[in-house]
XYZ file of C-alpha atoms in Angstrom:
564
model
C -14.873 0.411 -32.581
C -10.695 0.217 -32.227
C -9.566 -3.116 -32.010
C -6.584 -2.913 -29.401
C -3.322 -4.622 -30.479
C -2.321 -5.064 -26.400
C -4.648 -6.133 -23.695
C -3.261 -4.665 -20.499
C -5.173 -6.134 -17.237
C -4.306 -4.570 -13.728
C -5.668 -5.812 -10.295
C -5.547 -2.877 -8.523
C -7.730 -0.943 -5.614
C -10.370 1.156 -6.879
C -10.875 3.898 -3.993
C -10.452 7.333 -2.769
C -6.671 6.714 -1.824
C -3.632 8.745 -3.248
C -1.732 5.382 -3.741
C -4.931 4.244 -5.982
C -5.098 7.495 -8.003
C -1.198 7.824 -8.279
C -0.335 4.295 -8.934
C -3.247 2.490 -10.318
C -5.347 4.963 -12.013
C -3.705 8.177 -12.910
C -0.801 6.340 -14.459
C -3.373 3.642 -16.347
C -5.343 6.434 -17.605
C -2.089 8.274 -18.982
C -0.628 5.147 -20.507
C -4.068 4.051 -22.787
C -3.180 8.461 -24.155
C 0.331 7.233 -24.526
C -0.671 3.983 -26.815
C -3.768 4.282 -28.283
C -3.801 1.282 -29.497
C -3.532 -0.719 -26.376
C -6.682 -1.586 -24.155
C -5.924 -0.908 -20.144
C -8.269 -2.724 -17.879
C -8.539 -2.123 -14.569
C -10.266 -4.679 -11.952
C -10.631 -4.025 -8.270
C -9.065 -6.585 -6.132
C -13.034 -8.264 -5.695
C -14.339 -8.832 -8.984
C -14.496 -12.088 -10.124
C -13.522 -11.862 -13.600
C -10.163 -10.478 -12.531
C -9.207 -14.021 -12.703
C -10.495 -14.823 -16.652
C -9.386 -11.755 -18.113
C -6.080 -11.225 -16.388
C -5.118 -15.007 -17.646
C -6.137 -13.850 -21.383
C -3.965 -10.839 -21.391
C -0.317 -9.081 -22.988
C 0.748 -8.836 -19.309
C -0.717 -8.568 -15.798
C 0.065 -5.876 -12.982
C -0.679 -6.319 -9.807
C -1.042 -4.135 -7.268
C -0.224 -4.681 -3.259
C -2.134 -8.034 -3.535
C -2.355 -10.442 -0.566
C -4.799 -12.953 -2.901
C -3.301 -16.606 -2.681
C -5.811 -17.226 -5.732
C -4.078 -14.505 -7.762
C -0.585 -16.256 -6.985
C -2.169 -19.430 -8.724
C -3.053 -17.547 -11.870
C 0.282 -15.549 -11.932
C 1.335 -19.552 -12.494
C -1.461 -20.405 -15.025
C -0.236 -17.408 -17.111
C 3.563 -18.684 -16.817
C 2.399 -21.929 -18.164
C 1.117 -20.001 -20.957
C 4.502 -17.652 -21.433
C 2.769 -14.590 -20.267
C 4.193 -12.362 -18.022
C 3.002 -10.363 -14.760
C 4.098 -7.460 -12.984
C 3.698 -6.619 -9.361
C 4.135 -3.668 -7.400
C 4.444 -2.696 -3.533
C 4.883 1.023 -2.496
C 5.105 0.782 0.822
C 7.902 -1.067 3.768
C 5.170 -3.019 5.051
C 7.570 -4.565 7.497
C 7.849 -1.583 9.684
C 4.788 0.489 9.325
C 4.126 3.893 10.923
C 2.725 3.205 14.465
C 0.046 5.716 13.892
C -0.868 3.766 9.852
C -4.560 2.924 10.199
C -2.531 -0.519 8.698
C -0.320 -0.679 11.001
C -1.588 -3.761 12.865
C -2.083 -5.410 9.658
C 1.606 -4.684 8.434
C 2.724 -6.390 11.732
C 1.676 -10.198 10.366
C 4.477 -11.947 9.090
C 2.165 -13.942 7.599
C 1.619 -11.403 5.208
C 5.225 -10.284 5.109
C 5.281 -13.781 4.074
C 2.747 -13.790 1.355
C 4.134 -10.469 -0.531
C 7.233 -12.051 -0.452
C 5.641 -15.042 -2.312
C 4.379 -12.542 -5.104
C 7.741 -11.264 -4.789
C 9.227 -14.273 -5.583
C 6.773 -15.076 -7.818
C 6.890 -12.120 -10.427
C 8.313 -11.930 -13.964
C 9.044 -8.018 -12.593
C 8.732 -6.110 -9.565
C 7.033 -2.130 -9.698
C 8.387 -0.034 -6.759
C 8.420 4.171 -6.257
C 11.907 4.658 -5.049
C 15.498 4.191 -3.896
C 14.258 3.226 -0.772
C 11.790 0.395 -1.906
C 14.239 -0.658 -4.026
C 17.362 -1.268 -1.789
C 14.535 -3.008 0.661
C 12.763 -5.582 -1.531
C 15.231 -6.140 -4.633
C 17.169 -8.761 -2.001
C 13.390 -10.445 -1.876
C 13.271 -11.661 -5.564
C 15.612 -12.744 -8.569
C 13.097 -10.622 -10.461
C 14.508 -7.124 -11.729
C 13.264 -4.597 -9.886
C 12.267 -0.930 -11.725
C 11.952 2.006 -10.203
C 8.727 4.065 -11.700
C 8.588 7.667 -9.569
C 5.367 9.845 -9.396
C 4.305 11.770 -11.863
C 1.811 14.784 -12.368
C -1.100 14.000 -14.082
C -2.775 16.873 -14.844
C -2.313 19.919 -16.695
C -0.049 22.406 -15.500
C -1.136 25.982 -15.081
C 0.960 28.902 -15.620
C 3.199 29.677 -12.191
C 2.817 33.156 -11.932
C -1.871 32.176 -12.333
C -1.372 30.415 -9.157
C 1.068 32.636 -6.699
C -1.527 35.171 -7.786
C -4.140 33.140 -6.125
C -2.996 32.616 -2.819
C -3.389 36.486 -1.602
C -0.981 38.755 -0.319
C -0.884 37.095 3.419
C 1.290 34.048 3.507
C 0.225 30.783 4.571
C 1.954 28.120 5.653
C 0.879 24.513 5.438
C 0.547 20.781 5.927
C -1.503 17.681 4.561
C -1.177 14.158 5.104
C -2.509 11.202 6.774
C -3.000 10.083 10.708
C 0.150 8.226 9.744
C 2.372 11.517 10.082
C 0.934 11.876 13.419
C 5.261 11.372 15.041
C 6.190 13.148 11.276
C 4.171 16.266 12.561
C 4.077 15.971 16.264
C 7.573 16.796 16.523
C 7.729 19.791 14.732
C 4.517 21.385 16.563
C 7.077 23.806 19.062
C 8.359 25.012 15.200
C 4.854 25.674 14.012
C 4.195 27.704 17.630
C 7.629 29.401 17.036
C 7.001 30.785 13.771
C 3.274 31.704 14.241
C 4.364 33.784 17.651
C 7.228 35.686 15.411
C 4.981 35.934 12.445
C 1.426 37.624 14.254
C 0.221 37.472 10.362
C 0.839 34.152 9.125
C -1.641 31.208 8.766
C -1.335 27.571 9.440
C -2.818 25.600 6.861
C -4.163 21.840 7.647
C -5.919 19.221 6.200
C -5.656 15.793 7.262
C -7.309 14.231 10.288
C -8.924 16.018 13.080
C -6.644 14.092 15.832
C -3.539 15.339 14.928
C -4.934 18.305 14.491
C -5.818 19.294 18.058
C -2.915 17.159 19.509
C -1.008 20.339 17.627
C -2.343 22.797 19.933
C -1.939 25.524 18.001
C -4.084 28.664 18.575
C -6.890 28.205 16.697
C -7.634 31.711 15.115
C -4.400 31.102 13.474
C -5.230 28.483 11.491
C -7.511 26.722 9.171
C -8.579 22.807 9.422
C -9.989 21.294 6.456
C -10.928 17.700 6.644
C -9.029 14.626 4.562
C -11.606 14.650 1.623
C -10.909 13.848 -2.155
C -7.940 14.440 -4.232
C -9.735 16.813 -5.665
C -10.433 18.768 -2.539
C -6.545 18.177 -1.913
C -5.209 19.908 -4.873
C -7.645 22.750 -3.940
C -6.243 22.821 -0.510
C -2.553 23.664 -1.940
C -3.921 26.443 -4.552
C -4.244 28.656 -0.953
C -1.059 27.903 0.582
C 2.367 29.784 -0.290
C 4.448 27.167 2.002
C 4.358 23.970 2.150
C 6.276 21.547 4.829
C 6.918 18.082 4.199
C 8.808 16.853 7.831
C 9.552 13.044 7.952
C 11.175 10.782 10.707
C 14.123 9.213 10.708
C 12.183 5.649 10.279
C 12.230 2.946 8.035
C 8.950 3.549 6.418
C 10.145 7.081 6.076
C 12.917 5.890 3.631
C 10.566 3.816 1.192
C 7.691 6.562 0.806
C 7.841 8.149 -2.609
C 8.334 12.406 -3.020
C 4.591 12.662 -4.533
C 3.992 15.180 -2.003
C 6.670 17.508 -2.655
C 5.490 16.994 -6.802
C 2.008 17.674 -5.872
C 3.059 20.897 -4.509
C 5.277 22.021 -6.535
C 2.721 21.467 -9.139
C 0.239 23.792 -6.637
C 2.855 26.888 -7.424
C 3.958 25.528 -3.515
C 7.524 26.445 -1.975
C 7.932 22.868 -0.591
C 10.577 22.632 2.436
C 11.077 19.134 2.659
C 13.141 16.427 4.982
C 16.285 15.678 4.055
C 15.563 12.013 5.342
C 14.156 9.414 2.514
C 12.603 9.689 -0.831
C 13.279 13.447 -1.853
C 16.833 13.262 -2.786
C 15.925 13.209 -6.405
C 13.414 16.249 -6.238
C 16.004 18.986 -4.222
C 18.957 17.189 -6.603
C 16.649 18.641 -9.704
C 15.377 21.976 -7.811
C 17.940 23.046 -5.344
C 15.693 23.114 -3.043
C 15.443 23.602 0.854
C 15.622 20.875 3.282
C 15.746 20.244 7.208
C 16.414 17.271 9.237
C 15.939 19.067 12.853
C 12.629 20.916 14.067
C 15.689 24.089 14.609
C 16.873 24.001 10.498
C 13.081 23.768 9.920
C 12.669 27.171 11.959
C 15.412 28.953 10.000
C 14.304 28.174 6.951
C 10.788 29.695 7.764
C 11.789 32.475 9.057
C 14.213 33.011 6.054
C 11.674 32.385 3.908
C 8.875 34.732 5.134
C 11.322 37.864 6.084
C 12.359 37.406 2.011
C 8.538 36.929 0.025
C 10.467 37.020 -3.638
C 13.182 34.269 -2.038
C 10.386 32.196 -1.638
C 8.514 32.929 -5.116
C 11.885 32.048 -6.728
C 12.185 29.004 -4.827
C 8.689 27.818 -5.609
C 8.942 28.746 -9.128
C 11.813 27.040 -9.450
C 10.327 23.719 -7.857
C 7.454 24.379 -10.449
C 9.915 24.530 -13.219
C 11.413 21.337 -12.132
C 7.945 19.595 -12.364
C 7.023 21.027 -15.717
C 10.622 19.873 -17.342
C 11.279 16.593 -15.443
C 7.983 15.195 -13.775
C 5.307 15.589 -16.114
C 3.478 12.192 -16.735
C 3.148 12.464 -20.934
C 6.021 13.467 -21.127
C 7.399 10.265 -19.557
C 6.670 6.836 -21.264
C 8.518 4.796 -18.794
C 6.166 2.680 -17.918
C 5.037 2.205 -21.335
C 8.516 0.892 -22.397
C 8.594 -1.445 -19.269
C 5.252 -3.166 -20.492
C 6.318 -3.403 -23.716
C 9.099 -5.142 -22.508
C 7.388 -7.927 -20.967
C 4.844 -8.407 -24.097
C 4.649 -11.883 -25.245
C 6.260 -12.019 -29.087
C 2.293 -12.433 -30.231
C -0.436 -10.632 -29.169
C -3.415 -12.382 -27.078
C -6.614 -12.378 -28.757
C -8.918 -10.506 -26.517
C -11.799 -12.121 -24.545
C -13.570 -9.082 -23.723
C -15.563 -7.232 -26.731
C -14.258 -3.595 -25.803
C -11.866 -1.256 -27.993
C -8.685 0.490 -26.877
C -8.660 2.755 -24.224
C -9.132 2.984 -20.268
C -11.363 1.228 -18.183
C -11.879 0.935 -14.716
C -14.676 -2.658 -14.359
C -15.465 -3.091 -10.261
C -16.854 -6.234 -12.332
C -19.246 -8.794 -10.161
C -17.817 -9.116 -6.630
C -17.779 -12.723 -5.296
C -20.311 -13.644 -2.670
C -17.925 -15.471 -0.353
C -14.247 -15.804 -0.709
C -12.606 -18.749 -2.639
C -11.004 -19.802 0.185
C -14.222 -19.885 2.423
C -15.971 -22.081 -0.181
C -13.671 -24.308 -0.401
C -13.324 -24.566 2.841
C -17.319 -25.141 3.034
C -16.781 -27.746 0.188
C -14.458 -29.800 2.292
C -17.266 -29.895 5.680
C -19.715 -31.106 3.860
C -17.602 -34.176 2.294
C -16.087 -34.464 6.000
C -19.426 -34.794 7.473
C -20.505 -37.459 4.839
C -17.819 -39.653 5.666
C -15.405 -38.850 3.024
C -12.600 -37.734 4.891
C -10.038 -38.144 2.262
C -11.954 -36.683 -0.469
C -11.879 -33.612 2.242
C -8.687 -33.230 3.103
C -7.341 -33.821 -0.694
C -9.510 -31.505 -1.778
C -7.913 -28.981 1.139
C -4.554 -30.046 0.159
C -4.767 -29.578 -3.546
C -5.523 -25.291 -2.708
C -2.018 -25.450 -1.094
C -1.353 -22.010 -2.916
C -3.980 -21.021 0.188
C -1.825 -21.165 3.776
C -5.446 -21.396 5.478
C -6.337 -24.021 3.232
C -3.219 -25.870 3.355
C -3.184 -26.022 7.557
C -7.076 -26.679 7.424
C -6.116 -30.046 5.167
C -3.047 -30.764 7.103
C -5.170 -31.004 10.332
C -7.735 -33.012 9.024
C -5.167 -35.520 7.899
C -3.222 -35.600 11.284
C -6.875 -35.848 12.804
C -7.961 -38.766 10.282
C -4.926 -40.558 9.272
C -2.000 -39.560 12.236
C 0.719 -42.264 11.659
C 0.491 -41.802 7.782
C 1.101 -38.028 7.313
C 4.844 -37.343 8.080
C 6.092 -37.208 4.656
C 3.459 -34.571 4.180
C 4.091 -32.917 7.524
C 7.448 -32.333 6.310
C 6.878 -30.881 2.891
C 4.630 -28.548 4.393
C 6.841 -27.484 6.937
C 9.985 -27.156 4.578
C 7.453 -25.201 2.295
C 6.227 -22.634 5.139
C 9.346 -22.685 7.686
C 8.205 -19.624 9.114
C 4.713 -19.497 9.212
C 4.626 -21.013 12.927
C 1.099 -22.154 12.688
C 1.921 -24.758 10.813
C 4.996 -26.135 13.329
C 2.302 -25.057 16.328
C -0.152 -28.016 14.480
C 3.175 -30.401 14.841
C 3.752 -29.235 17.991
C 0.470 -30.237 19.601
C -1.080 -32.969 17.374
C 2.196 -34.788 16.162
C 1.506 -38.514 15.931
C 4.506 -38.961 18.282
C 5.485 -37.080 21.168
C 9.091 -36.973 19.526
C 7.841 -35.302 16.323
C 6.242 -33.143 18.588
C 8.632 -32.080 20.924
C 10.699 -31.467 17.971
C 8.294 -28.923 16.610
C 8.651 -26.966 19.685
C 12.574 -27.150 19.628
C 12.225 -25.983 15.774
C 9.504 -23.071 17.293
C 11.955 -21.895 19.473
C 14.828 -21.610 17.472
C 12.759 -19.687 14.760
C 11.809 -17.335 17.633
C 15.274 -16.746 18.320
C 16.260 -15.570 14.983
C 13.244 -13.196 14.090
C 12.752 -9.600 15.830
C 10.158 -8.447 18.099
C 6.777 -7.547 15.788
C 7.386 -11.007 14.345
C 7.690 -12.639 18.330
C 4.963 -10.056 19.391
C 2.796 -11.651 16.902
C 2.636 -15.508 17.740
C 3.015 -14.753 21.314
C -0.491 -15.625 22.057
C -0.558 -18.788 19.592
C 3.043 -20.170 21.006
C 2.064 -19.740 24.603
C -1.513 -21.070 24.503
C -0.187 -23.884 22.741
C 2.919 -24.775 25.377
C 0.543 -24.917 27.826
C -1.457 -27.474 26.389
C 1.966 -29.282 25.296
C 2.729 -29.321 28.926
C -0.257 -30.821 30.888
C 0.065 -33.344 28.133
C 3.841 -34.362 28.494
C 5.379 -32.683 31.496
C 8.593 -33.033 30.773
C 8.262 -30.131 27.394
C 9.221 -28.183 31.116
C 12.897 -28.927 29.946
C 11.967 -25.853 27.257
C 10.323 -23.832 29.423
C 13.675 -21.640 30.418
C 14.331 -20.983 26.369
C 10.918 -19.872 26.126
C 11.040 -16.957 28.896
C 13.743 -15.671 27.560
C 11.777 -15.163 24.257
C 8.135 -13.928 26.845
C 9.859 -12.920 29.957
C 6.432 -11.302 31.356
C 4.318 -14.137 30.046
C 2.345 -15.102 33.034
C 1.109 -18.375 32.110
C 5.022 -19.475 31.335
C 6.085 -17.906 34.454
C 3.780 -20.413 36.071
C 4.956 -23.594 34.479
C 8.450 -22.587 35.443
C 7.281 -22.625 38.718
C 5.687 -25.908 38.443
C 8.648 -27.045 37.278
C 10.965 -25.888 39.122
C 8.801 -27.298 42.181
C 8.328 -30.810 40.804
C 12.466 -30.637 40.912
C 12.320 -30.029 44.683
C 14.021 -26.601 43.413
C 11.293 -24.350 45.957
C 13.277 -21.476 46.196
C 13.200 -20.816 42.150
C 9.009 -21.842 42.041
C 8.428 -18.844 44.550
C 11.114 -17.105 42.575
C 9.055 -17.341 38.997
C 5.635 -16.904 41.071
C 6.699 -13.912 43.007
C 7.603 -12.523 38.963
C 4.125 -13.957 37.910
C 2.413 -11.829 40.709
C 4.182 -8.684 39.694
C 3.087 -9.427 35.997
C 0.066 -10.053 36.842
C -0.774 -6.975 39.067
C 0.677 -4.745 36.457
C -1.944 -6.473 33.782
C -5.091 -6.334 36.115
C -4.341 -2.533 37.039
C -4.377 -1.945 33.269
C -7.569 -3.987 32.790
C -9.759 -0.872 31.149
C -6.808 0.923 29.291
C -8.148 2.550 25.824
C -4.636 3.548 24.850
C -3.584 1.578 21.628
C -0.076 0.589 21.442
C 0.112 2.376 18.234
C -0.549 5.908 20.246
C 2.207 5.405 22.507
C 4.865 4.725 19.828
C 3.772 7.869 17.659
C 4.230 10.192 20.891
C 7.625 8.436 21.832
C 9.112 8.692 18.171
C 7.337 12.546 17.446
C 8.442 13.578 21.101
C 11.821 11.854 21.078
C 12.632 14.363 17.347
C 11.767 17.271 19.944
C 13.652 16.720 23.129
C 16.589 16.175 20.178
C 15.977 19.336 19.350
C 16.197 21.014 22.925
C 19.511 19.101 23.872
C 20.729 20.202 20.636
């Protein structure tokens, strides 16, 4: 067995997504070939063993994690003089509305957890300039761009081009997150198909988006989204590939991997000039567009001049061949080496050098849930203080810390002011803590002060943050008002934040009525009734907000084309 010089543990998602392969699995396998004396262990993010082997490794690399117990692992490593890198490869602050993770990523709690990782890490990895500019201000650690590369053996360009056949095929492939990007170019696709009767449009992806395009079925080839192997096979039959991106913050932070994949498959990539493709375009003298009208012009030119089309495709292919082959680029290896400790860490796993994927032992129950269960047992056994301290000592997990704070305020409300202030100063933007104090604080003054702090935070945050907390804030304010009507003094400020909340409008009407302002009370009631009627008429709605947003973005781009 070849004893490894260094051990790298990576906590990853071992799934079939493009991110898993491009950012976590293929780079690790390539790294093992570049440095044959290294051992790279990719542990699935649920593997129980990730903690032990993550602690005893020369370098820990954590991908897109929100696990608070991994934060604890990073702190333990730091105490031993061992470093950790983290990677985030998406703009989680402003996800595309059509993305399957749009709802999850719209949580300020998740943003704050990700930011905690960024602040705790010794180094941060991103995929391009967009994420570099977005995340650099969030951390004091160095941020390094590691572009996506092609990890497979390139076939000769002439061989790839010959396999595509004589009849030209235009293609697009991608996830549902690209819904507005592609919908915006629907008219362009229709126009080009009409101008070139022998052209076929090949599509690989979500069936819902394909149906929304409403293209003539006899002119299209639909391939349902599948494995990465099927994805690359799809491109072998395509001459020209398009990669439209709308002018959206999420798209600025994407990588240029789709252009690299198309070029490596002998496809001519026509890419949006917005977002991540600047390096690719500079290296290929590539063809780009900013609008549906510009894309239509590029397609007409390419389809009328097959020789030019082939020449541009070969330029893009040669760029990948000369600049984006993973085995020819050891930037990742050099980065990892720069974070190694001076003396190698003694391995704890009897495995030789090379690359390994380990799903490990799946935790039957999340660590946080186990701790809460333990605390409940102690509380039932009338050991309240022990339960409280058990929860508070796991303060790395905010859910546990919140449970501990609530237990403390219930058991010893007059003796927890110091702990309350410590928690509030540690998590000033996690309104769950402030709401707990606002509804359960030991004094009315402390509760009112908490409400004023909540209002100030909401006033200074954008709409996604406010929307996330609306249900919690409104419900808790209603409880507070019932207990102490003087809190009605602050109702106007809350209504400025949530102007269509029926519950807040009702409280405002009651507060004005008590003050003798009958006309003002009736005005609030009238507004509440109007909102209530709208809600009632949409009680059975099935159209998700994200769908409406996606169409709005896509149609907005189409309208801009028509007006131009």
